[in-house]
PDB file of N, CA and C in Angstrom:
ATOM      1  N   MET T   1     -14.822   9.721 -33.489  1.00  0.00           N
ATOM      2  CA  MET T   1     -13.889   9.930 -32.397  1.00  0.00           C
ATOM      3  C   MET T   1     -12.880   8.784 -32.416  1.00  0.00           C
ATOM      4  N   SER T   2     -11.592   9.120 -32.458  1.00  0.00           N
ATOM      5  CA  SER T   2     -10.590   8.065 -32.533  1.00  0.00           C
ATOM      6  C   SER T   2     -10.308   7.485 -31.151  1.00  0.00           C
ATOM      7  N   GLU T   3      -9.850   6.257 -31.160  1.00  0.00           N
ATOM      8  CA  GLU T   3      -9.503   5.577 -29.920  1.00  0.00           C
ATOM      9  C   GLU T   3      -8.000   5.484 -29.811  1.00  0.00           C
ATOM     10  N   GLN T   4      -7.517   5.395 -28.572  1.00  0.00           N
ATOM     11  CA  GLN T   4      -6.087   5.286 -28.320  1.00  0.00           C
ATOM     12  C   GLN T   4      -5.871   4.273 -27.207  1.00  0.00           C
ATOM     13  N   ASN T   5      -4.698   3.645 -27.206  1.00  0.00           N
ATOM     14  CA  ASN T   5      -4.367   2.671 -26.170  1.00  0.00           C
ATOM     15  C   ASN T   5      -3.772   3.366 -24.955  1.00  0.00           C
ATOM     16  N   TYR T   6      -4.222   2.946 -23.777  1.00  0.00           N
ATOM     17  CA  TYR T   6      -3.765   3.513 -22.514  1.00  0.00           C
ATOM     18  C   TYR T   6      -3.426   2.400 -21.540  1.00  0.00           C
ATOM     19  N   ILE T   7      -2.583   2.746 -20.569  1.00  0.00           N
ATOM     20  CA  ILE T   7      -2.277   1.883 -19.438  1.00  0.00           C
ATOM     21  C   ILE T   7      -2.857   2.576 -18.204  1.00  0.00           C
ATOM     22  N   VAL T   8      -3.725   1.884 -17.497  1.00  0.00           N
ATOM     23  CA  VAL T   8      -4.329   2.407 -16.273  1.00  0.00           C
ATOM     24  C   VAL T   8      -3.752   1.614 -15.109  1.00  0.00           C
ATOM     25  N   THR T   9      -3.209   2.308 -14.121  1.00  0.00           N
ATOM     26  CA  THR T   9      -2.697   1.631 -12.933  1.00  0.00           C
ATOM     27  C   THR T   9      -3.475   2.103 -11.708  1.00  0.00           C
ATOM     28  N   PHE T  10      -3.538   1.198 -10.736  1.00  0.00           N
ATOM     29  CA  PHE T  10      -4.295   1.465  -9.517  1.00  0.00           C
ATOM     30  C   PHE T  10      -3.359   1.692  -8.341  1.00  0.00           C
ATOM     31  N   LYS T  11      -3.868   2.377  -7.338  1.00  0.00           N
ATOM     32  CA  LYS T  11      -3.112   2.594  -6.105  1.00  0.00           C
ATOM     33  C   LYS T  11      -2.853   1.253  -5.432  1.00  0.00           C
ATOM     34  N   SER T  12      -1.778   1.176  -4.684  1.00  0.00           N
ATOM     35  CA  SER T  12      -1.415  -0.077  -4.014  1.00  0.00           C
ATOM     36  C   SER T  12      -2.465  -0.499  -2.993  1.00  0.00           C
ATOM     37  N   THR T  13      -3.280   0.434  -2.539  1.00  0.00           N
ATOM     38  CA  THR T  13      -4.322   0.138  -1.549  1.00  0.00           C
ATOM     39  C   THR T  13      -5.603  -0.409  -2.175  1.00  0.00           C
ATOM     40  N   ALA T  14      -5.682  -0.414  -3.501  1.00  0.00           N
ATOM     41  CA  ALA T  14      -6.890  -0.890  -4.182  1.00  0.00           C
ATOM     42  C   ALA T  14      -7.068  -2.388  -3.970  1.00  0.00           C
ATOM     43  N   LEU T  15      -8.275  -2.786  -3.635  1.00  0.00           N
ATOM     44  CA  LEU T  15      -8.600  -4.201  -3.447  1.00  0.00           C
ATOM     45  C   LEU T  15      -8.973  -4.831  -4.782  1.00  0.00           C
ATOM     46  N   GLN T  16      -8.750  -6.141  -4.922  1.00  0.00           N
ATOM     47  CA  GLN T  16      -9.004  -6.813  -6.193  1.00  0.00           C
ATOM     48  C   GLN T  16     -10.462  -6.706  -6.631  1.00  0.00           C
ATOM     49  N   ASP T  17     -11.413  -6.779  -5.700  1.00  0.00           N
ATOM     50  CA  ASP T  17     -12.819  -6.665  -6.113  1.00  0.00           C
ATOM     51  C   ASP T  17     -13.136  -5.256  -6.605  1.00  0.00           C
ATOM     52  N   GLU T  18     -12.468  -4.228  -6.056  1.00  0.00           N
ATOM     53  CA  GLU T  18     -12.642  -2.862  -6.549  1.00  0.00           C
ATOM     54  C   GLU T  18     -12.085  -2.739  -7.966  1.00  0.00           C
ATOM     55  N   ILE T  19     -10.940  -3.350  -8.191  1.00  0.00           N
ATOM     56  CA  ILE T  19     -10.307  -3.316  -9.506  1.00  0.00           C
ATOM     57  C   ILE T  19     -11.184  -4.033 -10.535  1.00  0.00           C
ATOM     58  N   ASP T  20     -11.670  -5.222 -10.181  1.00  0.00           N
ATOM     59  CA  ASP T  20     -12.530  -5.984 -11.100  1.00  0.00           C
ATOM     60  C   ASP T  20     -13.775  -5.188 -11.477  1.00  0.00           C
ATOM     61  N   LYS T  21     -14.401  -4.559 -10.514  1.00  0.00           N
ATOM     62  CA  LYS T  21     -15.601  -3.759 -10.771  1.00  0.00           C
ATOM     63  C   LYS T  21     -15.266  -2.571 -11.677  1.00  0.00           C
ATOM     64  N   PHE T  22     -14.129  -1.926 -11.414  1.00  0.00           N
ATOM     65  CA  PHE T  22     -13.704  -0.785 -12.212  1.00  0.00           C
ATOM     66  C   PHE T  22     -13.476  -1.191 -13.665  1.00  0.00           C
ATOM     67  N   VAL T  23     -12.742  -2.287 -13.868  1.00  0.00           N
ATOM     68  CA  VAL T  23     -12.458  -2.770 -15.222  1.00  0.00           C
ATOM     69  C   VAL T  23     -13.755  -3.136 -15.937  1.00  0.00           C
ATOM     70  N   ASP T  24     -14.677  -3.790 -15.245  1.00  0.00           N
ATOM     71  CA  ASP T  24     -15.980  -4.128 -15.837  1.00  0.00           C
ATOM     72  C   ASP T  24     -16.728  -2.869 -16.265  1.00  0.00           C
ATOM     73  N   ASN T  25     -16.680  -1.826 -15.443  1.00  0.00           N
ATOM     74  CA  ASN T  25     -17.359  -0.573 -15.778  1.00  0.00           C
ATOM     75  C   ASN T  25     -16.755   0.080 -17.017  1.00  0.00           C
ATOM     76  N   VAL T  26     -15.439   0.048 -17.130  1.00  0.00           N
ATOM     77  CA  VAL T  26     -14.778   0.600 -18.316  1.00  0.00           C
ATOM     78  C   VAL T  26     -15.214  -0.174 -19.557  1.00  0.00           C
ATOM     79  N   ALA T  27     -15.247  -1.502 -19.463  1.00  0.00           N
ATOM     80  CA  ALA T  27     -15.671  -2.335 -20.597  1.00  0.00           C
ATOM     81  C   ALA T  27     -17.132  -2.073 -20.953  1.00  0.00           C
ATOM     82  N   ASN T  28     -17.979  -1.960 -19.948  1.00  0.00           N
ATOM     83  CA  ASN T  28     -19.399  -1.703 -20.194  1.00  0.00           C
ATOM     84  C   ASN T  28     -19.646  -0.320 -20.790  1.00  0.00           C
ATOM     85  N   ASP T  29     -18.707   0.599 -20.576  1.00  0.00           N
ATOM     86  CA  ASP T  29     -18.819   1.951 -21.115  1.00  0.00           C
ATOM     87  C   ASP T  29     -18.177   2.066 -22.492  1.00  0.00           C
ATOM     88  N   GLY T  30     -17.769   0.934 -23.079  1.00  0.00           N
ATOM     89  CA  GLY T  30     -17.245   0.940 -24.445  1.00  0.00           C
ATOM     90  C   GLY T  30     -15.744   0.803 -24.562  1.00  0.00           C
ATOM     91  N   GLY T  31     -15.022   0.748 -23.440  1.00  0.00           N
ATOM     92  CA  GLY T  31     -13.575   0.558 -23.506  1.00  0.00           C
ATOM     93  C   GLY T  31     -13.256  -0.876 -23.879  1.00  0.00           C
ATOM     94  N   GLU T  32     -12.228  -1.057 -24.684  1.00  0.00           N
ATOM     95  CA  GLU T  32     -11.809  -2.402 -25.100  1.00  0.00           C
ATOM     96  C   GLU T  32     -10.617  -2.815 -24.234  1.00  0.00           C
ATOM     97  N   ILE T  33     -10.870  -3.685 -23.259  1.00  0.00           N
ATOM     98  CA  ILE T  33      -9.848  -4.103 -22.314  1.00  0.00           C
ATOM     99  C   ILE T  33      -8.856  -5.024 -23.000  1.00  0.00           C
ATOM    100  N   GLY T  34      -7.579  -4.730 -22.793  1.00  0.00           N
ATOM    101  CA  GLY T  34      -6.514  -5.562 -23.340  1.00  0.00           C
ATOM    102  C   GLY T  34      -5.996  -6.494 -22.264  1.00  0.00           C
ATOM    103  N   HIS T  35      -4.776  -6.278 -21.860  1.00  0.00           N
ATOM    104  CA  HIS T  35      -4.115  -7.124 -20.865  1.00  0.00           C
ATOM    105  C   HIS T  35      -4.374  -6.588 -19.460  1.00  0.00           C
ATOM    106  N   ARG T  36      -4.587  -7.496 -18.515  1.00  0.00           N
ATOM    107  CA  ARG T  36      -4.713  -7.110 -17.104  1.00  0.00           C
ATOM    108  C   ARG T  36      -3.435  -7.479 -16.386  1.00  0.00           C
ATOM    109  N   PHE T  37      -2.881  -6.518 -15.657  1.00  0.00           N
ATOM    110  CA  PHE T  37      -1.624  -6.707 -14.941  1.00  0.00           C
ATOM    111  C   PHE T  37      -1.926  -7.008 -13.478  1.00  0.00           C
ATOM    112  N   LYS T  38      -1.434  -8.104 -12.986  1.00  0.00           N
ATOM    113  CA  LYS T  38      -1.687  -8.498 -11.593  1.00  0.00           C
ATOM    114  C   LYS T  38      -0.677  -7.875 -10.632  1.00  0.00           C
ATOM    115  N   ILE T  39       0.597  -7.944 -10.968  1.00  0.00           N
ATOM    116  CA  ILE T  39       1.632  -7.462 -10.053  1.00  0.00           C
ATOM    117  C   ILE T  39       1.557  -5.948  -9.884  1.00  0.00           C
ATOM    118  N   SER T  40       1.389  -5.226 -10.978  1.00  0.00           N
ATOM    119  CA  SER T  40       1.370  -3.766 -10.898  1.00  0.00           C
ATOM    120  C   SER T  40      -0.041  -3.198 -10.749  1.00  0.00           C
ATOM    121  N   LYS T  41      -1.037  -4.060 -10.584  1.00  0.00           N
ATOM    122  CA  LYS T  41      -2.425  -3.630 -10.407  1.00  0.00           C
ATOM    123  C   LYS T  41      -2.840  -2.635 -11.491  1.00  0.00           C
ATOM    124  N   GLY T  42      -3.088  -3.141 -12.674  1.00  0.00           N
ATOM    125  CA  GLY T  42      -3.506  -2.271 -13.753  1.00  0.00           C
ATOM    126  C   GLY T  42      -3.994  -3.057 -14.953  1.00  0.00           C
ATOM    127  N   PHE T  43      -4.268  -2.321 -16.018  1.00  0.00           N
ATOM    128  CA  PHE T  43      -4.732  -2.948 -17.253  1.00  0.00           C
ATOM    129  C   PHE T  43      -4.452  -2.021 -18.419  1.00  0.00           C
ATOM    130  N   SER T  44      -4.429  -2.607 -19.605  1.00  0.00           N
ATOM    131  CA  SER T  44      -4.338  -1.818 -20.824  1.00  0.00           C
ATOM    132  C   SER T  44      -5.724  -1.816 -21.462  1.00  0.00           C
ATOM    133  N   ALA T  45      -6.014  -0.744 -22.169  1.00  0.00           N
ATOM    134  CA  ALA T  45      -7.319  -0.650 -22.817  1.00  0.00           C
ATOM    135  C   ALA T  45      -7.264   0.323 -23.973  1.00  0.00           C
ATOM    136  N   LYS T  46      -8.097   0.060 -24.968  1.00  0.00           N
ATOM    137  CA  LYS T  46      -8.305   1.006 -26.054  1.00  0.00           C
ATOM    138  C   LYS T  46      -9.512   1.831 -25.639  1.00  0.00           C
ATOM    139  N   LEU T  47      -9.314   3.142 -25.495  1.00  0.00           N
ATOM    140  CA  LEU T  47     -10.355   4.012 -24.968  1.00  0.00           C
ATOM    141  C   LEU T  47     -10.702   5.120 -25.955  1.00  0.00           C
ATOM    142  N   SER T  48     -11.965   5.462 -25.996  1.00  0.00           N
ATOM    143  CA  SER T  48     -12.397   6.626 -26.758  1.00  0.00           C
ATOM    144  C   SER T  48     -12.063   7.873 -25.938  1.00  0.00           C
ATOM    145  N   GLN T  49     -12.186   9.038 -26.536  1.00  0.00           N
ATOM    146  CA  GLN T  49     -11.942  10.279 -25.801  1.00  0.00           C
ATOM    147  C   GLN T  49     -12.908  10.400 -24.625  1.00  0.00           C
ATOM    148  N   LYS T  50     -14.153   9.958 -24.811  1.00  0.00           N
ATOM    149  CA  LYS T  50     -15.147  10.000 -23.725  1.00  0.00           C
ATOM    150  C   LYS T  50     -14.691   9.118 -22.556  1.00  0.00           C
ATOM    151  N   ASN T  51     -14.253   7.879 -22.853  1.00  0.00           N
ATOM    152  CA  ASN T  51     -13.750   6.987 -21.799  1.00  0.00           C
ATOM    153  C   ASN T  51     -12.579   7.629 -21.067  1.00  0.00           C
ATOM    154  N   PHE T  52     -11.639   8.184 -21.836  1.00  0.00           N
ATOM    155  CA  PHE T  52     -10.451   8.796 -21.255  1.00  0.00           C
ATOM    156  C   PHE T  52     -10.827   9.964 -20.355  1.00  0.00           C
ATOM    157  N   ASP T  53     -11.738  10.823 -20.813  1.00  0.00           N
ATOM    158  CA  ASP T  53     -12.168  11.964 -20.008  1.00  0.00           C
ATOM    159  C   ASP T  53     -12.814  11.505 -18.705  1.00  0.00           C
ATOM    160  N   SER T  54     -13.622  10.453 -18.777  1.00  0.00           N
ATOM    161  CA  SER T  54     -14.261   9.908 -17.570  1.00  0.00           C
ATOM    162  C   SER T  54     -13.215   9.392 -16.591  1.00  0.00           C
ATOM    163  N   LEU T  55     -12.222   8.662 -17.098  1.00  0.00           N
ATOM    164  CA  LEU T  55     -11.170   8.132 -16.231  1.00  0.00           C
ATOM    165  C   LEU T  55     -10.327   9.254 -15.627  1.00  0.00           C
ATOM    166  N   ASN T  56     -10.058  10.276 -16.420  1.00  0.00           N
ATOM    167  CA  ASN T  56      -9.277  11.400 -15.905  1.00  0.00           C
ATOM    168  C   ASN T  56     -10.004  12.099 -14.764  1.00  0.00           C
ATOM    169  N   SER T  57     -11.319  12.263 -14.890  1.00  0.00           N
ATOM    170  CA  SER T  57     -12.060  12.910 -13.812  1.00  0.00           C
ATOM    171  C   SER T  57     -12.078  12.026 -12.566  1.00  0.00           C
ATOM    172  N   LEU T  58     -12.142  10.710 -12.747  1.00  0.00           N
ATOM    173  CA  LEU T  58     -12.072   9.800 -11.600  1.00  0.00           C
ATOM    174  C   LEU T  58     -10.712   9.870 -10.925  1.00  0.00           C
ATOM    175  N   GLN T  59      -9.661   9.972 -11.717  1.00  0.00           N
ATOM    176  CA  GLN T  59      -8.313  10.030 -11.157  1.00  0.00           C
ATOM    177  C   GLN T  59      -8.140  11.279 -10.294  1.00  0.00           C
ATOM    178  N   ALA T  60      -8.816  12.366 -10.634  1.00  0.00           N
ATOM    179  CA  ALA T  60      -8.707  13.612  -9.872  1.00  0.00           C
ATOM    180  C   ALA T  60      -9.354  13.512  -8.495  1.00  0.00           C
ATOM    181  N   ASP T  61     -10.259  12.547  -8.321  1.00  0.00           N
ATOM    182  CA  ASP T  61     -10.936  12.347  -7.032  1.00  0.00           C
ATOM    183  C   ASP T  61      -9.944  11.714  -6.056  1.00  0.00           C
ATOM    184  N   PRO T  62      -9.700  12.351  -4.903  1.00  0.00           N
ATOM    185  CA  PRO T  62      -8.717  11.796  -3.959  1.00  0.00           C
ATOM    186  C   PRO T  62      -9.096  10.416  -3.414  1.00  0.00           C
ATOM    187  N   ASP T  63     -10.365  10.049  -3.483  1.00  0.00           N
ATOM    188  CA  ASP T  63     -10.799   8.735  -3.016  1.00  0.00           C
ATOM    189  C   ASP T  63     -10.757   7.667  -4.106  1.00  0.00           C
ATOM    190  N   SER T  64     -10.355   8.053  -5.309  1.00  0.00           N
ATOM    191  CA  SER T  64     -10.305   7.119  -6.429  1.00  0.00           C
ATOM    192  C   SER T  64      -9.200   6.088  -6.230  1.00  0.00           C
ATOM    193  N   ILE T  65      -9.405   4.903  -6.787  1.00  0.00           N
ATOM    194  CA  ILE T  65      -8.387   3.856  -6.726  1.00  0.00           C
ATOM    195  C   ILE T  65      -7.393   3.980  -7.887  1.00  0.00           C
ATOM    196  N   VAL T  66      -7.641   4.917  -8.823  1.00  0.00           N
ATOM    197  CA  VAL T  66      -6.770   5.088  -9.988  1.00  0.00           C
ATOM    198  C   VAL T  66      -5.515   5.864  -9.599  1.00  0.00           C
ATOM    199  N   GLU T  67      -4.358   5.272  -9.894  1.00  0.00           N
ATOM    200  CA  GLU T  67      -3.072   5.924  -9.642  1.00  0.00           C
ATOM    201  C   GLU T  67      -2.656   6.773 -10.833  1.00  0.00           C
ATOM    202  N   SER T  68      -2.734   6.178 -12.048  1.00  0.00           N
ATOM    203  CA  SER T  68      -2.314   6.923 -13.235  1.00  0.00           C
ATOM    204  C   SER T  68      -2.975   6.378 -14.489  1.00  0.00           C
ATOM    205  N   ILE T  69      -3.016   7.235 -15.494  1.00  0.00           N
ATOM    206  CA  ILE T  69      -3.512   6.882 -16.824  1.00  0.00           C
ATOM    207  C   ILE T  69      -2.490   7.428 -17.811  1.00  0.00           C
ATOM    208  N   GLU T  70      -1.840   6.535 -18.535  1.00  0.00           N
ATOM    209  CA  GLU T  70      -0.773   6.929 -19.451  1.00  0.00           C
ATOM    210  C   GLU T  70      -1.044   6.363 -20.835  1.00  0.00           C
ATOM    211  N   ALA T  71      -0.707   7.140 -21.850  1.00  0.00           N
ATOM    212  CA  ALA T  71      -0.794   6.639 -23.220  1.00  0.00           C
ATOM    213  C   ALA T  71       0.168   5.459 -23.371  1.00  0.00           C
ATOM    214  N   ASP T  72      -0.288   4.380 -23.976  1.00  0.00           N
ATOM    215  CA  ASP T  72       0.547   3.209 -24.216  1.00  0.00           C
ATOM    216  C   ASP T  72       1.447   3.504 -25.403  1.00  0.00           C
ATOM    217  N   GLY T  73       2.683   3.095 -25.313  1.00  0.00           N
ATOM    218  CA  GLY T  73       3.605   3.325 -26.411  1.00  0.00           C
ATOM    219  C   GLY T  73       4.856   2.487 -26.259  1.00  0.00           C
ATOM    220  N   VAL T  74       5.734   2.630 -27.191  1.00  0.00           N
ATOM    221  CA  VAL T  74       6.984   1.903 -27.198  1.00  0.00           C
ATOM    222  C   VAL T  74       7.980   2.615 -26.297  1.00  0.00           C
ATOM    223  N   VAL T  75       8.654   1.840 -25.462  1.00  0.00           N
ATOM    224  CA  VAL T  75       9.676   2.374 -24.574  1.00  0.00           C
ATOM    225  C   VAL T  75      11.015   1.809 -25.015  1.00  0.00           C
ATOM    226  N   THR T  76      12.001   2.678 -25.142  1.00  0.00           N
ATOM    227  CA  THR T  76      13.342   2.225 -25.525  1.00  0.00           C
ATOM    228  C   THR T  76      14.353   2.691 -24.500  1.00  0.00           C
ATOM    229  N   THR T  77      15.463   1.979 -24.428  1.00  0.00           N
ATOM    230  CA  THR T  77      16.566   2.355 -23.557  1.00  0.00           C
ATOM    231  C   THR T  77      17.825   2.469 -24.390  1.00  0.00           C
ATOM    232  N   GLN T  78      18.777   3.160 -23.851  1.00  0.00           N
ATOM    233  CA  GLN T  78      20.049   3.315 -24.589  1.00  0.00           C
ATOM    234  C   GLN T  78      21.138   2.571 -23.903  1.00  0.00           C
TER     235      GLN T  78
END
């Protein structure tokens, strides 16, 4: 199963201890945590398809602290 880089962002209402616990759980489940973003409340990670599917199901829960999960990539402007 191939891995891909993603950016996970949290809702503005998410508390730092909730975020820390969430990131630890992703790492313990095999995700490779990259950079943690403080201002935008998020992190980058290399995730397997299983990790991604788990995060997607969490994002669908209205009580989840996850705002979005996006594939990491190059952004250009004109």
